[in-house]
Short mmCIF file of C-alpha atoms in Angstrom, two decimals:
data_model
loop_
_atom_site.label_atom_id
_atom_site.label_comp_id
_atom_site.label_asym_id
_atom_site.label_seq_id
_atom_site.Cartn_x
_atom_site.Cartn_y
_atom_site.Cartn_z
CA UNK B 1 -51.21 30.95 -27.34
CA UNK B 2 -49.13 27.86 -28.93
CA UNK B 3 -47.82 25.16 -26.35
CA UNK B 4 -43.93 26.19 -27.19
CA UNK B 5 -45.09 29.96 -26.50
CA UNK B 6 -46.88 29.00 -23.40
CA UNK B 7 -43.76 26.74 -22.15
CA UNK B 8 -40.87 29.48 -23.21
CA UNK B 9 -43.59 31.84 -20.55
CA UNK B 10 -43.21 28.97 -17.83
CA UNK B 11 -39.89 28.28 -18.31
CA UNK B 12 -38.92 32.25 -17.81
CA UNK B 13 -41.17 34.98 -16.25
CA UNK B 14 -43.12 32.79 -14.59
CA UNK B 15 -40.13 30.93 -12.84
CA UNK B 16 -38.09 34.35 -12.60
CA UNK B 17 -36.73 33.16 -9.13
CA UNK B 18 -34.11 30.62 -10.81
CA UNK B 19 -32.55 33.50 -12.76
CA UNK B 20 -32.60 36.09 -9.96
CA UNK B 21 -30.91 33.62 -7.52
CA UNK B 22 -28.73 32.21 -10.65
CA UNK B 23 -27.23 35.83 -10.95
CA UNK B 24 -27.12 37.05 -7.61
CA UNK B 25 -24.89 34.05 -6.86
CA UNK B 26 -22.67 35.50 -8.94
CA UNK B 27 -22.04 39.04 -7.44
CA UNK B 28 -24.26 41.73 -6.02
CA UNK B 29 -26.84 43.17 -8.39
CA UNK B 30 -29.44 45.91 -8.45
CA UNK B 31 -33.22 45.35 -10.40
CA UNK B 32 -32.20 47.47 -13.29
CA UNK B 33 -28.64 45.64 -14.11
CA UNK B 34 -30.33 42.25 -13.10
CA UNK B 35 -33.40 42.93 -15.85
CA UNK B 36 -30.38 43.43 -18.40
CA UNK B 37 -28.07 40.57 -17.55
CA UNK B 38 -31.30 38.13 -17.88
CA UNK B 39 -31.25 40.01 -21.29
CA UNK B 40 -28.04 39.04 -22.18
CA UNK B 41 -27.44 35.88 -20.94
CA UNK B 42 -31.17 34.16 -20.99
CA UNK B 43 -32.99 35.63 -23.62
CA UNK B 44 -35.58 37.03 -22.05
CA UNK B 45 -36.47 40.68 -20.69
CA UNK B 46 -39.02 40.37 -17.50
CA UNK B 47 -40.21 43.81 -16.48
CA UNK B 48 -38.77 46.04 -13.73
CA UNK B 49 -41.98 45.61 -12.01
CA UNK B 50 -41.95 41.67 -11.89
CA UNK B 51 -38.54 42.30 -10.78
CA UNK B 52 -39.94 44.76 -8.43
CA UNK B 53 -42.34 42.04 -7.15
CA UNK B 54 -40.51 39.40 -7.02
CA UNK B 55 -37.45 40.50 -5.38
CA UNK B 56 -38.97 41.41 -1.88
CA UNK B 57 -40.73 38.03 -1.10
CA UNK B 58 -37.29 35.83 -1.91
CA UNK B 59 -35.54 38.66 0.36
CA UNK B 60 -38.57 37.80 2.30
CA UNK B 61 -38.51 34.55 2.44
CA UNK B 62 -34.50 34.27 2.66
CA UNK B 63 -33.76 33.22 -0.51
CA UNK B 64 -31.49 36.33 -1.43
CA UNK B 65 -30.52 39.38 0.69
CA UNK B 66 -30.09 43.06 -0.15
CA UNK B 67 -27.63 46.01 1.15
CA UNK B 68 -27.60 49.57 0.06
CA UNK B 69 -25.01 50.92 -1.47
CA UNK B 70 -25.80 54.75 -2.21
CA UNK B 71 -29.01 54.87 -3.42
CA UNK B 72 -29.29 51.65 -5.15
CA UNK B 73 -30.28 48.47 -3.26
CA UNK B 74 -27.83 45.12 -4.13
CA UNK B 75 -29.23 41.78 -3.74
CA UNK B 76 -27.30 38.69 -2.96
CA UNK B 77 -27.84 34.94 -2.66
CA UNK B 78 -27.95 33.54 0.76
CA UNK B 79 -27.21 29.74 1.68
CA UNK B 80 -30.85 28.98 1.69
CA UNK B 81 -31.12 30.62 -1.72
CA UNK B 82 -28.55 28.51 -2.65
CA UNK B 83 -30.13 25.56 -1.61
CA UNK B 84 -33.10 26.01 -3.53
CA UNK B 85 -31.70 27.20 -6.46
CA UNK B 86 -29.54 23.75 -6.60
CA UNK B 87 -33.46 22.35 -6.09
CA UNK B 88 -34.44 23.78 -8.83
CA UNK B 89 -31.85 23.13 -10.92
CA UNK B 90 -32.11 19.47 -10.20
CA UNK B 91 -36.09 19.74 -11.03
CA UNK B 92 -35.64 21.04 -14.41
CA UNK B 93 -32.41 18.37 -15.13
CA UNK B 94 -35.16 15.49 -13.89
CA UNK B 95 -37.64 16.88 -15.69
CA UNK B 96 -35.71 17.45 -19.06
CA UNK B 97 -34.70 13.48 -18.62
CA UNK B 98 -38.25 12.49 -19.06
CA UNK B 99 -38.28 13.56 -22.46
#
């Protein structure tokens, strides 16, 4: 794999948390609308079942909550979600600087 391939990998999937909590700060979202707003506004499709994966430990770990609403299943940022995404945010800024 070349580095740039390897780093578009790191900065997306494998850091899917910062666009989950970058969305759901938005408004409520379900999996499937989530997987096609990172689409559209990232650039990048991660699959329903990293979604599916990922999802329940940030609920989890209270990072994001989630409320039914008929049969689909909403997730939204909570103030520790928040929190951490500002965290990460900052991270990537710092770490963009060094360059």
């Amino acid at each position: 794999m070349e580095p740039c391939e390897r780093l578009r990998r790191h900065l997306t999937s494998e850091n899917l948390w910062l666009y989950i909590l970058s969305l759901a700060g938005k408004k409520p979202v379900y999996a499937y609308a989530m997987r096609k707003e990172i689409k559209r506004r990232f650039g990048f499709e991660p699959s329903l079942v990293m979604l599916y994966l990922v999802l329940p430990r940030l609920e989890l770990a209270g990072f994001i909550r989630s409320e039914m609403k008929g049969r689909r299943k909403y997730y939204l940022i909570t103030k520790k979600g928040k929190e951490e995404l500002e965290k990460g945010k900052k991270e990537i800024r710092r770490a963009v600087g060094l360059l």
